[in-house]
Short mmCIF file of C-alpha atoms in Angstrom, two decimals:
data_model
loop_
_atom_site.label_atom_id
_atom_site.label_comp_id
_atom_site.label_asym_id
_atom_site.label_seq_id
_atom_site.Cartn_x
_atom_site.Cartn_y
_atom_site.Cartn_z
CA THR A 194 0.00 0.00 0.00
CA PRO A 195 1.50 3.38 -0.96
CA MET A 196 2.18 5.86 1.86
CA VAL A 197 0.86 9.20 0.57
CA HIS A 198 1.58 12.58 2.17
CA ASN A 199 0.47 15.84 0.48
CA ALA A 200 -0.47 13.96 -2.69
CA LYS A 201 3.05 12.48 -3.00
CA VAL A 202 4.04 8.87 -2.49
CA PHE A 203 6.39 8.83 0.47
CA GLY A 204 6.89 5.10 0.89
CA VAL A 205 5.15 1.74 0.78
CA ILE A 206 3.69 -0.48 3.46
CA ILE A 207 3.71 -4.18 2.61
CA GLY A 208 1.27 -6.46 4.41
CA HIS A 209 1.85 -10.17 4.95
CA THR A 210 -0.42 -12.92 6.18
CA ILE A 211 0.40 -16.40 7.42
CA LYS A 212 -1.97 -17.92 4.91
CA LYS A 213 -2.10 -16.81 1.33
CA ARG A 214 -5.30 -14.84 0.80
CA ILE A 215 -6.76 -11.83 -0.96
CA PHE A 216 -7.50 -8.73 1.13
CA SER A 217 -11.05 -7.43 1.13
CA GLU A 218 -11.82 -3.88 -0.08
CA GLU A 219 -12.41 -2.81 3.53
CA GLN A 220 -9.02 -4.20 4.57
CA LYS A 221 -7.37 -2.47 1.61
CA SER A 222 -9.08 0.82 2.56
CA LEU A 223 -7.96 0.48 6.19
CA ALA A 224 -4.41 -0.34 5.06
CA GLN A 225 -4.40 2.79 2.89
CA ILE A 226 -5.62 4.94 5.79
CA PHE A 227 -2.94 3.43 8.04
CA ALA A 228 -0.26 3.96 5.38
CA ASN A 229 -1.22 7.62 4.87
CA GLN A 230 -1.33 8.28 8.63
CA SER A 231 2.06 6.59 8.99
CA ALA A 232 3.48 8.79 6.23
CA THR A 233 2.13 11.93 7.91
CA THR A 234 3.51 10.83 11.29
CA ILE A 235 6.94 10.14 9.84
CA LYS A 236 6.96 13.47 7.98
CA ASN A 237 5.89 15.32 11.14
CA ALA A 238 8.58 13.59 13.20
CA THR A 239 11.19 14.49 10.60
CA TYR A 240 10.00 18.10 10.56
CA ILE A 241 10.04 18.33 14.36
CA GLN A 242 13.55 16.88 14.42
CA SER A 243 14.72 19.48 11.88
CA LEU A 244 13.12 22.23 14.00
CA CYS A 245 15.02 20.99 17.04
CA VAL A 246 18.29 21.07 15.10
CA SER A 247 17.48 24.58 13.83
CA GLU A 248 16.59 25.72 17.34
CA LYS A 249 19.92 24.43 18.68
CA LYS A 250 21.83 26.22 15.91
CA LEU A 251 19.87 29.42 16.56
CA GLN A 252 20.62 29.21 20.29
CA GLN A 253 24.31 28.67 19.55
CA ARG A 254 24.38 31.74 17.29
CA THR A 255 22.48 33.78 19.88
CA ASP A 256 25.00 32.76 22.54
CA GLU A 257 27.89 33.70 20.24
CA PHE A 258 26.45 37.14 19.47
CA GLU A 259 25.59 37.71 23.12
CA THR A 260 29.20 36.97 24.08
CA ILE A 261 30.51 39.34 21.40
CA PHE A 262 28.04 42.04 22.48
CA GLU A 263 28.88 41.78 26.17
CA ASN A 264 32.66 41.54 25.71
CA SER A 265 33.19 44.13 23.01
CA MET A 266 35.77 46.83 23.70
CA THR A 267 33.40 49.33 22.04
CA GLY A 268 30.07 50.60 23.27
CA ILE A 269 27.08 49.14 21.45
CA LEU A 270 23.49 50.30 21.72
CA LEU A 271 20.19 49.46 20.11
CA LEU A 272 17.64 52.23 19.64
CA ARG A 273 14.00 51.55 18.90
CA GLY A 274 10.96 53.72 18.19
CA GLY A 275 11.38 57.37 19.03
CA ARG A 276 15.14 57.15 19.64
CA ILE A 277 14.72 55.19 22.86
CA LEU A 278 17.59 53.02 24.11
CA ALA A 279 16.31 49.44 24.10
CA ARG A 280 19.59 47.75 24.97
CA CYS A 281 23.27 48.47 25.40
CA ASN A 282 26.39 46.72 26.58
CA GLN A 283 28.47 47.29 29.71
CA ARG A 284 31.17 49.14 27.77
CA LEU A 285 28.71 51.83 26.67
CA ALA A 286 27.39 52.17 30.22
CA HIS A 287 30.97 52.64 31.42
CA PHE A 288 31.79 55.24 28.73
CA MET A 289 28.68 57.23 29.61
CA GLY A 290 29.30 57.10 33.38
CA TYR A 291 26.66 54.55 34.35
CA SER A 292 27.29 51.48 36.46
CA SER A 293 25.20 49.05 34.38
CA PRO A 294 23.30 48.78 31.10
CA ASP A 295 20.08 48.39 33.09
CA GLU A 296 20.33 52.04 34.16
CA LEU A 297 20.16 53.09 30.51
CA GLU A 298 17.31 50.88 29.31
CA GLY A 299 14.37 53.00 28.22
CA ILE A 300 16.27 56.30 28.31
CA GLY A 301 15.62 58.76 25.47
CA MET A 302 18.61 59.79 23.40
CA ARG A 303 17.91 63.41 24.26
CA GLU A 304 19.78 62.67 27.52
CA PHE A 305 22.99 61.96 25.58
CA HIS A 306 22.99 65.20 23.59
CA LEU A 307 24.54 68.40 24.88
CA SER A 308 21.42 70.42 24.09
CA GLU A 309 17.91 70.13 22.70
CA GLU A 310 19.08 71.95 19.56
CA ARG A 311 21.90 69.44 18.95
CA PHE A 312 19.48 66.55 19.53
CA LYS A 313 17.07 67.87 16.90
CA ASP A 314 19.87 68.71 14.47
CA PHE A 315 21.34 65.20 14.79
CA GLY A 316 17.95 63.71 13.94
CA LYS A 317 17.50 65.99 10.94
CA ARG A 318 21.01 65.30 9.61
CA PHE A 319 20.92 61.53 9.88
CA TYR A 320 17.30 60.34 9.84
CA GLU A 321 16.96 60.20 6.03
CA LEU A 322 20.36 58.54 5.66
CA LEU A 323 19.36 55.79 8.10
CA VAL A 324 15.99 55.32 6.39
CA SER A 325 17.76 54.95 3.04
CA GLY A 326 19.88 52.12 4.49
CA GLU A 327 23.18 53.96 4.72
CA GLN A 328 25.69 53.34 7.44
CA ILE A 329 26.55 56.55 9.24
CA GLN A 330 29.92 57.44 10.70
CA VAL A 331 30.35 60.72 12.49
CA GLU A 332 32.52 62.29 15.18
CA TYR A 333 30.15 63.71 17.75
CA GLN A 334 30.09 64.95 21.31
CA LEU A 335 27.79 63.10 23.67
CA ARG A 336 26.89 64.04 27.21
CA LYS A 337 27.85 61.68 30.03
CA LYS A 338 25.69 61.05 33.10
CA ASP A 339 27.59 63.71 35.05
CA GLY A 340 27.00 66.25 32.25
CA GLN A 341 30.57 66.21 30.94
CA PRO A 342 31.01 66.08 27.13
CA LEU A 343 32.59 63.02 25.55
CA TRP A 344 33.95 63.01 21.99
CA CYS A 345 32.98 59.80 20.23
CA LEU A 346 33.17 58.21 16.83
CA LEU A 347 29.64 56.95 16.17
CA SER A 348 28.75 54.36 13.56
CA GLY A 349 25.05 53.64 13.05
CA LYS A 350 22.92 51.44 10.80
CA ALA A 351 19.24 50.53 10.64
CA ILE A 352 18.46 46.88 11.34
CA ASP A 353 15.69 46.74 8.72
CA ASN A 354 17.25 46.09 5.31
CA ASN A 355 14.11 47.05 3.40
CA SER A 356 14.08 50.28 1.45
CA PRO A 357 12.97 52.49 3.06
CA SER A 358 14.14 51.12 6.40
CA ASP A 359 11.68 51.04 9.28
CA LEU A 360 13.69 52.66 12.07
CA ASN A 361 11.17 51.45 14.65
CA LYS A 362 12.65 47.98 14.13
CA GLY A 363 15.90 49.33 15.50
CA VAL A 364 19.11 51.19 14.81
CA VAL A 365 22.42 49.83 16.07
CA TRP A 366 25.07 52.33 17.08
CA VAL A 367 28.69 51.50 17.86
CA VAL A 368 30.47 54.10 20.00
#
């Protein structure tokens, strides 16, 4: 009996009896149902196994990137919607005078600019470039937690590779 899954023959189930006999139509129909269910079960098991392998690979990659992110000698931050800091590494927190990245989570980027005018100007100068998918590199003065200026080389790129980029999906900055 052919094992059919999604209208494709996947395999064959062969039935044997102790005595030579001809199967009834009902037995043939039941054998076909069993064969098709077996094919679906095998396909599902194979799919689940491939998902498990993919999940392990994804977790390994995530762990690798997490290690790079946390141990980088440069500051790294992720901005999302409205120029809000969603995540940063310990190095950035240290550069900016904070004790941990948790202190910075949710902070608006206005806090890092020396003035409201500079904050707005930065947005005007670089928003369209980020939306168009360009990588930005600029020397710029940021403001540390204690109010002191800090000269930095900033490199930023939108995460979304579509054109135009959706900046709400995130912009990564390396400081």
